[in-house]
Amino acid sequence: VQKGKKAEGQLKVSVFYSGANVVIQIQDDGRGINLDKVRECAIKKGYIQSDQPTSNQELLQLILEPGFTTSDNISIVSGRGVGMDVVRKELNAVGGSIEIETEKELGTSITLKLPTTLSIIDTLMIEVNNSPILIPLLDVEYCYKEKRINLANQDNKFVKYKNNPVPFISLREKFKYSDHENDSEMVIIINKFNNRYAIIADKLIGEHQAVIKPLGELFVNQPYFSGGSIMVDGKLALILDTNFLFNQIAAN
Amino acid sequence: MENSDINRENSYINFKIGKEYFAISVYKVLEIIQFEQITQIPNSSDFIRGVINFRGTIVPVIDMHKRFNIEKPENEIRMVVVVDMQNKENNVTMGLLVDQVVNVIEFNYKSIRSVPDLGIRYNPEFLEGFVEMDDHFIMIMNVDRVLSVSELSAVDEEVRIA
């Protein structure tokens, strides 16, 4: 209340699809995680050396360690540092991940990512550099063909859609493929939480019902694709993570 | 384990990467397939050639020329040796892109000699040893080390942010 917040705390839980993942995001508007305290406890318990520099992200990861707690009042069940460890173990077992972000005085956000391994989603299949890419149909608002020059000759990367400028990302550019010769491109308008952006691809193939398969451990560090799908001819198509692209555009 | 009886002959798959001969224990190998269509994954490690559909699951294919720093010969028939490797507690299936699978060879575990640290172009940790056969050396690959998940999944920081 002193910080100009409401007396009641607010807990926001949002659940949404991100490519082939289901994302559960829990945000509070509390005081945030006290990183100094986490560091202090970590040193005391021997997780880190007292002179070892740590990034905030490293400290936040420590919260997930078994038996790690900053709580001063430990009861039989609560404050023993078990909860977050269990969450992480369960997530790892199903191939998910957990991310924690915290802002002092503003609150904490915990994001759980779960792969939807056994689900079927409707997707739109596009093609970039002869490789098929799938976009969840829920995210697609509109598609149209555009002349190449209209997209190339501008400094601000915007397309005009319903009289509004919409920022675009060229997948060919993003994935560092060499340029192509076609004189037209496909523009796919993506609508994410009522924010729009456009994806530029070579071709539109059509709708595709995709059984999502995980890409596996080797690709955990590549953020663009959240899964793959086997097509009728045995080839693989990759499922684009529309959230990641959105966050990238939002960050710029 | 397969090496429990020290006097037994063990079977290995013998294949070529460039001009060099390598071998992997048959126990590791699931299947050998023709290299046909592959799906590239942009912004992944250079060592990863792409992914294939192997018995209904997505399996990464590792470019052995890149991994072993061996020049690619032109117009060779390429084969994919699908192996199971051990990563911590999990089994991970991966494909090795090689030039040619030669045959299955058998030799005694005792005939394996250790690798000299000098004079090879790639990481000596990648090998368990070598044997001499038909006037050439056959390098025995340490599959779990060559296919280290942490090394192969590493992506330039630049790529992740870009």
Short mmCIF file of C-alpha atoms in Angstrom, two decimals:
data_model
loop_
_atom_site.label_atom_id
_atom_site.label_comp_id
_atom_site.label_asym_id
_atom_site.label_seq_id
_atom_site.Cartn_x
_atom_site.Cartn_y
_atom_site.Cartn_z
CA VAL A 1 0.00 0.00 0.00
CA GLN A 2 2.90 2.27 0.75
CA LYS A 3 4.22 1.78 -2.75
CA GLY A 4 0.99 3.09 -4.24
CA LYS A 5 -0.43 -0.33 -4.87
CA LYS A 6 -3.84 -1.64 -3.96
CA ALA A 7 -4.17 -3.37 -0.62
CA GLU A 8 -5.33 -6.58 -2.24
CA GLY A 9 -2.69 -8.44 -4.16
CA GLN A 10 -3.35 -9.26 -7.76
CA LEU A 11 -2.50 -12.63 -9.23
CA LYS A 12 -2.76 -12.95 -12.96
CA VAL A 13 -2.83 -16.38 -14.51
CA SER A 14 -2.74 -16.68 -18.26
CA VAL A 15 -2.69 -19.81 -20.36
CA PHE A 16 -2.05 -19.81 -24.08
CA TYR A 17 -0.56 -21.76 -26.98
CA SER A 18 2.87 -20.79 -28.19
CA GLY A 19 3.55 -22.83 -31.28
CA ALA A 20 3.63 -26.41 -30.06
CA ASN A 21 3.86 -25.43 -26.40
CA VAL A 22 1.21 -24.63 -23.86
CA VAL A 23 2.36 -21.73 -21.74
CA ILE A 24 1.10 -21.07 -18.25
CA GLN A 25 2.09 -17.71 -16.93
CA ILE A 26 1.55 -16.64 -13.34
CA GLN A 27 2.20 -13.03 -12.44
CA ASP A 28 1.80 -11.27 -9.12
CA ASP A 29 2.18 -7.63 -8.25
CA GLY A 30 3.99 -8.20 -4.99
CA ARG A 31 7.37 -6.93 -3.94
CA GLY A 32 9.32 -9.22 -6.25
CA ILE A 33 11.93 -11.76 -5.28
CA ASN A 34 14.57 -10.29 -3.05
CA LEU A 35 17.69 -11.19 -4.98
CA ASP A 36 20.06 -9.92 -2.32
CA LYS A 37 18.45 -12.26 0.13
CA VAL A 38 18.63 -15.16 -2.31
CA ARG A 39 22.32 -14.48 -2.78
CA GLU A 40 22.90 -14.26 0.93
CA CYS A 41 21.17 -17.59 1.52
CA ALA A 42 23.00 -19.20 -1.38
CA ILE A 43 26.36 -18.20 0.07
CA LYS A 44 25.35 -19.40 3.51
CA LYS A 45 24.28 -22.78 2.18
CA GLY A 46 27.35 -23.14 0.00
CA TYR A 47 25.65 -23.04 -3.41
CA ILE A 48 27.98 -20.24 -4.46
CA GLN A 49 31.20 -18.70 -3.15
CA SER A 50 30.95 -15.36 -1.40
CA ASP A 51 33.22 -13.70 -3.96
CA GLN A 52 31.60 -15.35 -6.96
CA PRO A 53 29.75 -12.91 -9.17
CA THR A 54 26.26 -14.05 -10.10
CA SER A 55 23.77 -12.80 -12.61
CA ASN A 56 20.18 -12.27 -11.59
CA GLN A 57 19.12 -15.18 -13.78
CA GLU A 58 21.56 -17.50 -12.02
CA LEU A 59 20.21 -16.45 -8.66
CA LEU A 60 16.67 -17.09 -9.82
CA GLN A 61 17.64 -20.55 -10.98
CA LEU A 62 18.84 -21.27 -7.43
CA ILE A 63 15.29 -20.96 -6.19
CA LEU A 64 14.59 -24.17 -8.04
CA GLU A 65 17.29 -26.12 -6.20
CA PRO A 66 16.05 -28.73 -3.74
CA GLY A 67 16.09 -27.54 -0.15
CA PHE A 68 16.68 -23.95 -1.08
CA THR A 69 14.65 -21.46 0.92
CA THR A 70 14.91 -17.87 2.03
CA SER A 71 12.00 -18.21 4.39
CA ASP A 72 12.62 -17.35 8.03
CA ASN A 73 9.60 -19.18 9.36
CA ILE A 74 9.70 -22.81 8.41
CA SER A 75 6.75 -25.01 9.28
CA ILE A 76 6.27 -28.74 8.81
CA VAL A 77 5.09 -28.31 5.26
CA SER A 78 5.82 -24.79 4.21
CA GLY A 79 9.01 -22.86 3.51
CA ARG A 80 11.29 -25.84 3.24
CA GLY A 81 12.36 -25.19 -0.30
CA VAL A 82 10.73 -28.26 -1.76
CA GLY A 83 7.93 -26.76 -3.85
CA MET A 84 9.88 -25.22 -6.70
CA ASP A 85 12.18 -28.22 -6.97
CA VAL A 86 9.21 -30.52 -7.45
CA VAL A 87 7.78 -28.20 -10.08
CA ARG A 88 11.02 -28.27 -12.02
CA LYS A 89 11.42 -32.04 -11.78
CA GLU A 90 7.91 -32.67 -13.04
CA LEU A 91 8.38 -30.21 -15.89
CA ASN A 92 11.67 -31.77 -16.94
CA ALA A 93 10.07 -35.18 -16.95
CA VAL A 94 7.56 -34.11 -19.58
CA GLY A 95 10.04 -31.97 -21.50
CA GLY A 96 8.86 -28.60 -20.27
CA SER A 97 10.73 -25.64 -18.87
CA ILE A 98 10.33 -22.92 -16.29
CA GLU A 99 11.32 -19.28 -16.47
CA ILE A 100 11.27 -16.77 -13.65
CA GLU A 101 11.38 -13.04 -14.02
CA THR A 102 11.21 -10.61 -11.18
CA GLU A 103 11.20 -6.86 -10.83
CA LYS A 104 11.82 -5.29 -7.47
CA GLU A 105 8.66 -3.66 -6.08
CA LEU A 106 6.73 -4.60 -9.22
CA GLY A 107 6.18 -8.31 -8.90
CA THR A 108 7.25 -11.70 -10.11
CA SER A 109 6.30 -13.67 -13.16
CA ILE A 110 6.71 -17.41 -13.46
CA THR A 111 6.31 -19.00 -16.85
CA LEU A 112 5.78 -22.73 -17.27
CA LYS A 113 6.16 -24.19 -20.74
CA LEU A 114 4.65 -27.57 -21.49
CA PRO A 115 4.96 -29.35 -24.81
CA THR A 116 1.66 -30.45 -26.29
CA THR A 117 3.15 -33.70 -27.54
CA LEU A 118 -0.01 -35.55 -28.26
CA SER A 119 -2.16 -32.87 -29.67
CA ILE A 120 -3.32 -32.03 -33.13
CA ILE A 121 -3.49 -28.41 -34.16
CA ASP A 122 -4.77 -26.75 -37.28
CA THR A 123 -2.02 -24.92 -39.05
CA LEU A 124 -1.35 -22.90 -42.14
CA MET A 125 1.50 -24.24 -44.21
CA ILE A 126 3.84 -21.77 -45.84
CA GLU A 127 7.10 -22.25 -47.63
CA VAL A 128 10.42 -20.48 -47.19
CA ASN A 129 13.42 -21.53 -49.24
CA ASN A 130 11.61 -24.74 -50.24
CA SER A 131 11.11 -25.86 -46.67
CA PRO A 132 7.60 -26.08 -45.28
CA ILE A 133 6.79 -24.13 -42.12
CA LEU A 134 3.59 -24.35 -40.10
CA ILE A 135 1.84 -21.47 -38.36
CA PRO A 136 -0.94 -22.24 -35.87
CA LEU A 137 -4.13 -21.25 -37.64
CA LEU A 138 -5.48 -19.57 -34.52
CA ASP A 139 -2.80 -16.91 -34.87
CA VAL A 140 -3.43 -16.18 -38.54
CA GLU A 141 -5.74 -13.32 -39.36
CA TYR A 142 -5.25 -12.69 -43.07
CA CYS A 143 -2.97 -13.54 -45.99
CA TYR A 144 -2.28 -11.76 -49.25
CA LYS A 145 0.24 -11.51 -52.04
CA GLU A 146 2.43 -8.47 -52.26
CA LYS A 147 4.89 -7.27 -54.87
CA ARG A 148 8.45 -7.64 -53.77
CA ILE A 149 9.45 -4.07 -54.52
CA ASN A 150 6.71 -2.77 -52.29
CA LEU A 151 8.30 -4.53 -49.36
CA ALA A 152 11.94 -4.02 -50.23
CA ASN A 153 11.93 -0.29 -50.83
CA GLN A 154 11.32 1.00 -47.39
CA ASP A 155 13.33 1.83 -44.34
CA ASN A 156 10.66 1.10 -41.78
CA LYS A 157 9.54 -2.44 -42.13
CA PHE A 158 5.80 -1.98 -42.24
CA VAL A 159 3.00 -3.29 -44.37
CA LYS A 160 -0.34 -1.55 -44.60
CA TYR A 161 -3.24 -3.59 -43.32
CA LYS A 162 -6.73 -2.17 -42.81
CA ASN A 163 -5.16 1.28 -43.05
CA ASN A 164 -2.83 0.58 -40.17
CA PRO A 165 0.90 0.06 -40.35
CA VAL A 166 1.87 -3.46 -39.28
CA PRO A 167 5.53 -4.36 -38.66
CA PHE A 168 6.84 -7.31 -40.63
CA ILE A 169 9.55 -9.96 -40.35
CA SER A 170 10.96 -11.68 -43.39
CA LEU A 171 11.62 -15.31 -42.54
CA ARG A 172 14.06 -15.62 -45.40
CA GLU A 173 16.12 -12.81 -43.94
CA LYS A 174 15.72 -14.06 -40.40
CA PHE A 175 16.95 -17.53 -41.26
CA LYS A 176 19.81 -16.15 -43.37
CA TYR A 177 18.75 -17.87 -46.57
CA SER A 178 19.96 -16.37 -49.81
CA ASP A 179 17.56 -14.09 -51.63
CA HIS A 180 15.11 -15.51 -54.13
CA GLU A 181 14.06 -14.42 -57.61
CA ASN A 182 10.28 -14.33 -57.33
CA ASP A 183 8.70 -10.97 -57.85
CA SER A 184 6.00 -11.50 -55.27
CA GLU A 185 5.91 -12.56 -51.63
CA MET A 186 3.22 -13.81 -49.30
CA VAL A 187 2.26 -11.62 -46.40
CA ILE A 188 0.68 -13.39 -43.45
CA ILE A 189 -0.91 -11.16 -40.84
CA ILE A 190 -0.54 -12.64 -37.38
CA ASN A 191 -2.81 -11.54 -34.59
CA LYS A 192 -1.38 -12.15 -31.17
CA PHE A 193 -3.28 -10.79 -28.16
CA ASN A 194 -4.82 -8.19 -30.47
CA ASN A 195 -1.40 -7.05 -31.58
CA ARG A 196 -0.63 -7.58 -35.22
CA TYR A 197 2.54 -8.32 -37.05
CA ALA A 198 3.25 -9.76 -40.46
CA ILE A 199 5.39 -12.66 -41.61
CA ILE A 200 6.87 -12.62 -45.08
CA ALA A 201 7.18 -16.02 -46.75
CA ASP A 202 7.79 -17.28 -50.29
CA LYS A 203 4.62 -19.27 -50.82
CA LEU A 204 1.38 -20.30 -49.27
CA ILE A 205 0.67 -24.02 -49.41
CA GLY A 206 -2.58 -24.42 -47.52
CA GLU A 207 -4.11 -25.77 -44.38
CA HIS A 208 -2.53 -28.69 -42.60
CA GLN A 209 -3.62 -30.67 -39.59
CA ALA A 210 -0.43 -31.19 -37.66
CA VAL A 211 0.34 -33.87 -35.11
CA ILE A 212 2.99 -32.14 -33.07
CA LYS A 213 6.25 -33.90 -32.33
CA PRO A 214 9.02 -32.47 -30.18
CA LEU A 215 12.25 -31.52 -31.92
CA GLY A 216 14.33 -33.00 -29.14
CA GLU A 217 17.05 -31.91 -26.80
CA LEU A 218 19.47 -30.71 -29.45
CA PHE A 219 17.21 -27.83 -30.33
CA VAL A 220 16.38 -26.44 -26.91
CA ASN A 221 18.48 -23.36 -27.65
CA GLN A 222 16.90 -22.53 -30.96
CA PRO A 223 13.90 -20.36 -30.28
CA TYR A 224 12.11 -20.13 -33.62
CA PHE A 225 10.50 -23.54 -33.83
CA SER A 226 8.64 -25.27 -31.07
CA GLY A 227 8.07 -28.60 -32.76
CA GLY A 228 7.70 -30.48 -35.98
CA SER A 229 5.08 -32.44 -37.83
CA ILE A 230 5.36 -35.35 -40.22
CA MET A 231 3.53 -34.80 -43.48
CA VAL A 232 1.81 -37.30 -45.74
CA ASP A 233 4.92 -37.83 -47.87
CA GLY A 234 7.07 -38.50 -44.81
CA LYS A 235 8.78 -35.11 -44.92
CA LEU A 236 8.96 -32.91 -41.87
CA ALA A 237 7.50 -29.45 -41.44
CA LEU A 238 8.54 -27.15 -38.61
CA ILE A 239 6.10 -25.32 -36.36
CA LEU A 240 6.84 -21.65 -35.95
CA ASP A 241 6.74 -20.14 -32.48
CA THR A 242 4.67 -17.06 -33.16
CA ASN A 243 5.14 -15.79 -29.62
CA PHE A 244 8.88 -15.67 -29.91
CA LEU A 245 8.68 -13.63 -33.10
CA PHE A 246 6.14 -11.35 -31.50
CA ASN A 247 8.41 -10.73 -28.52
CA GLN A 248 11.27 -9.96 -30.85
CA ILE A 249 9.25 -7.38 -32.71
CA ALA A 250 7.96 -5.95 -29.47
CA ALA A 251 11.52 -5.68 -28.16
CA ASN A 252 12.58 -3.60 -31.15
CA MET B 1 27.86 -55.35 -21.10
CA GLU B 2 29.04 -56.30 -24.55
CA ASN B 3 32.67 -56.28 -23.49
CA SER B 4 32.31 -58.47 -20.44
CA ASP B 5 34.00 -61.43 -22.06
CA ILE B 6 37.37 -60.06 -22.95
CA ASN B 7 38.26 -62.85 -25.38
CA ARG B 8 35.13 -62.56 -27.45
CA GLU B 9 35.06 -61.01 -30.89
CA ASN B 10 32.87 -57.94 -31.01
CA SER B 11 31.00 -56.68 -34.04
CA TYR B 12 31.40 -53.15 -35.28
CA ILE B 13 29.91 -51.23 -38.17
CA ASN B 14 32.71 -49.94 -40.36
CA PHE B 15 32.10 -46.74 -42.32
CA LYS B 16 33.95 -43.96 -44.07
CA ILE B 17 34.00 -40.25 -43.44
CA GLY B 18 36.01 -38.71 -46.25
CA LYS B 19 38.95 -41.05 -46.72
CA GLU B 20 39.07 -42.22 -43.13
CA TYR B 21 37.61 -45.37 -41.68
CA PHE B 22 35.60 -45.35 -38.47
CA ALA B 23 33.77 -47.99 -36.47
CA ILE B 24 30.86 -48.05 -34.02
CA SER B 25 29.74 -51.01 -31.94
CA VAL B 26 26.70 -52.67 -33.51
CA TYR B 27 24.94 -52.46 -30.18
CA LYS B 28 24.64 -48.71 -30.65
CA VAL B 29 23.26 -48.81 -34.17
CA LEU B 30 19.53 -48.96 -34.83
CA GLU B 31 19.46 -48.72 -38.59
CA ILE B 32 21.40 -47.58 -41.63
CA ILE B 33 19.43 -45.55 -44.13
CA GLN B 34 20.01 -43.72 -47.38
CA PHE B 35 20.42 -40.01 -46.99
CA GLU B 36 17.49 -38.55 -48.83
CA GLN B 37 15.36 -35.67 -47.73
CA ILE B 38 16.26 -33.61 -44.72
CA THR B 39 14.61 -30.64 -43.08
CA GLN B 40 17.01 -27.90 -42.13
CA ILE B 41 16.51 -26.04 -38.90
CA PRO B 42 17.63 -22.43 -39.23
CA ASN B 43 19.77 -20.98 -36.46
CA SER B 44 20.82 -24.29 -34.98
CA SER B 45 24.36 -25.54 -34.51
CA ASP B 46 26.62 -25.87 -37.56
CA PHE B 47 27.15 -29.52 -36.74
CA ILE B 48 23.48 -30.29 -37.21
CA ARG B 49 22.57 -30.91 -40.80
CA GLY B 50 18.86 -31.06 -40.10
CA VAL B 51 16.16 -33.43 -38.94
CA ILE B 52 14.63 -36.53 -40.49
CA ASN B 53 11.55 -38.60 -39.87
CA PHE B 54 12.81 -41.85 -38.38
CA ARG B 55 10.07 -44.36 -37.57
CA GLY B 56 7.68 -41.54 -36.80
CA THR B 57 9.89 -39.49 -34.54
CA ILE B 58 12.03 -36.48 -35.30
CA VAL B 59 15.71 -37.37 -35.27
CA PRO B 60 18.56 -34.90 -35.76
CA VAL B 61 21.27 -35.72 -38.30
CA ILE B 62 24.80 -34.73 -37.38
CA ASP B 63 27.26 -33.76 -40.08
CA MET B 64 30.29 -35.95 -39.37
CA HIS B 65 32.51 -34.04 -41.79
CA LYS B 66 31.98 -30.89 -39.78
CA ARG B 67 32.27 -32.64 -36.45
CA PHE B 68 35.55 -34.34 -37.39
CA ASN B 69 36.86 -31.51 -39.51
CA ILE B 70 37.18 -33.76 -42.56
CA GLU B 71 36.75 -32.45 -46.08
CA LYS B 72 33.62 -33.50 -47.96
CA PRO B 73 34.23 -35.57 -51.06
CA GLU B 74 32.15 -34.62 -54.11
CA ASN B 75 29.31 -36.81 -55.34
CA GLU B 76 29.59 -39.57 -52.81
CA ILE B 77 26.66 -41.67 -51.79
CA ARG B 78 25.75 -40.46 -48.34
CA MET B 79 24.35 -42.71 -45.66
CA VAL B 80 22.83 -42.04 -42.28
CA VAL B 81 23.80 -44.34 -39.43
CA VAL B 82 21.07 -44.02 -36.82
CA VAL B 83 22.43 -44.60 -33.34
CA ASP B 84 21.26 -44.51 -29.76
CA MET B 85 23.48 -42.53 -27.45
CA GLN B 86 23.48 -42.00 -23.74
CA ASN B 87 22.92 -38.50 -22.38
CA LYS B 88 22.77 -38.49 -18.60
CA GLU B 89 19.85 -40.81 -17.84
CA ASN B 90 18.20 -40.54 -21.22
CA ASN B 91 18.68 -42.36 -24.47
CA VAL B 92 18.83 -39.98 -27.39
CA THR B 93 18.51 -41.11 -30.99
CA MET B 94 20.61 -39.33 -33.59
CA GLY B 95 21.70 -39.90 -37.14
CA LEU B 96 25.31 -39.69 -38.27
CA LEU B 97 25.78 -38.44 -41.80
CA VAL B 98 28.66 -40.43 -43.28
CA ASP B 99 29.95 -41.09 -46.78
CA GLN B 100 29.77 -44.82 -47.07
CA VAL B 101 29.03 -47.79 -44.87
CA VAL B 102 31.64 -50.42 -45.73
CA ASN B 103 30.88 -53.61 -43.81
CA VAL B 104 30.58 -55.22 -40.42
CA ILE B 105 33.91 -56.11 -38.89
CA GLU B 106 34.76 -58.25 -35.92
CA PHE B 107 37.70 -57.94 -33.65
CA ASN B 108 38.78 -58.68 -30.17
CA TYR B 109 38.52 -55.95 -27.60
CA LYS B 110 42.17 -56.55 -26.75
CA SER B 111 43.34 -55.56 -30.21
CA ILE B 112 42.15 -51.97 -29.72
CA ARG B 113 45.08 -49.62 -29.29
CA SER B 114 44.97 -46.24 -27.68
CA VAL B 115 45.03 -43.07 -29.74
CA PRO B 116 48.09 -40.84 -29.81
CA ASP B 117 47.32 -37.30 -28.74
CA LEU B 118 49.36 -35.84 -31.55
CA GLY B 119 48.82 -35.94 -35.25
CA ILE B 120 45.05 -36.09 -35.51
CA ARG B 121 42.93 -33.22 -36.68
CA TYR B 122 40.03 -33.74 -34.36
CA ASN B 123 39.47 -34.02 -30.65
CA PRO B 124 41.18 -37.21 -29.42
CA GLU B 125 38.34 -37.62 -26.92
CA PHE B 126 36.13 -38.50 -29.88
CA LEU B 127 37.90 -41.84 -30.18
CA GLU B 128 38.05 -44.88 -27.94
CA GLY B 129 41.04 -46.23 -29.82
CA PHE B 130 41.91 -47.73 -33.15
CA VAL B 131 42.54 -51.09 -34.75
CA GLU B 132 44.59 -52.00 -37.77
CA MET B 133 42.90 -54.05 -40.44
CA ASP B 134 43.53 -54.70 -44.15
CA ASP B 135 46.44 -52.26 -44.21
CA HIS B 136 44.51 -49.31 -42.85
CA PHE B 137 43.56 -47.92 -39.49
CA ILE B 138 40.00 -47.99 -38.27
CA MET B 139 39.13 -45.41 -35.65
CA ILE B 140 36.69 -46.53 -33.00
CA MET B 141 34.29 -43.73 -32.30
CA ASN B 142 33.22 -42.75 -28.81
CA VAL B 143 29.63 -42.06 -29.80
CA ASP B 144 28.50 -40.63 -26.48
CA ARG B 145 31.30 -38.08 -26.60
CA VAL B 146 30.99 -37.16 -30.27
CA LEU B 147 27.26 -36.59 -29.90
CA SER B 148 27.50 -34.60 -26.66
CA VAL B 149 24.08 -32.98 -26.32
CA SER B 150 25.42 -29.90 -24.58
CA GLU B 151 27.94 -29.22 -27.35
CA LEU B 152 25.58 -29.92 -30.21
CA SER B 153 22.73 -27.90 -28.79
CA ALA B 154 24.90 -24.83 -28.26
CA VAL B 155 23.88 -21.93 -30.45
CA ASP B 156 25.74 -18.66 -30.80
CA GLU B 157 24.37 -16.16 -28.31
CA GLU B 158 24.16 -13.76 -31.21
CA VAL B 159 21.73 -16.04 -33.01
CA ARG B 160 19.40 -16.33 -30.08
CA ILE B 161 19.02 -12.61 -29.70
CA ALA B 162 19.18 -11.70 -33.38
#
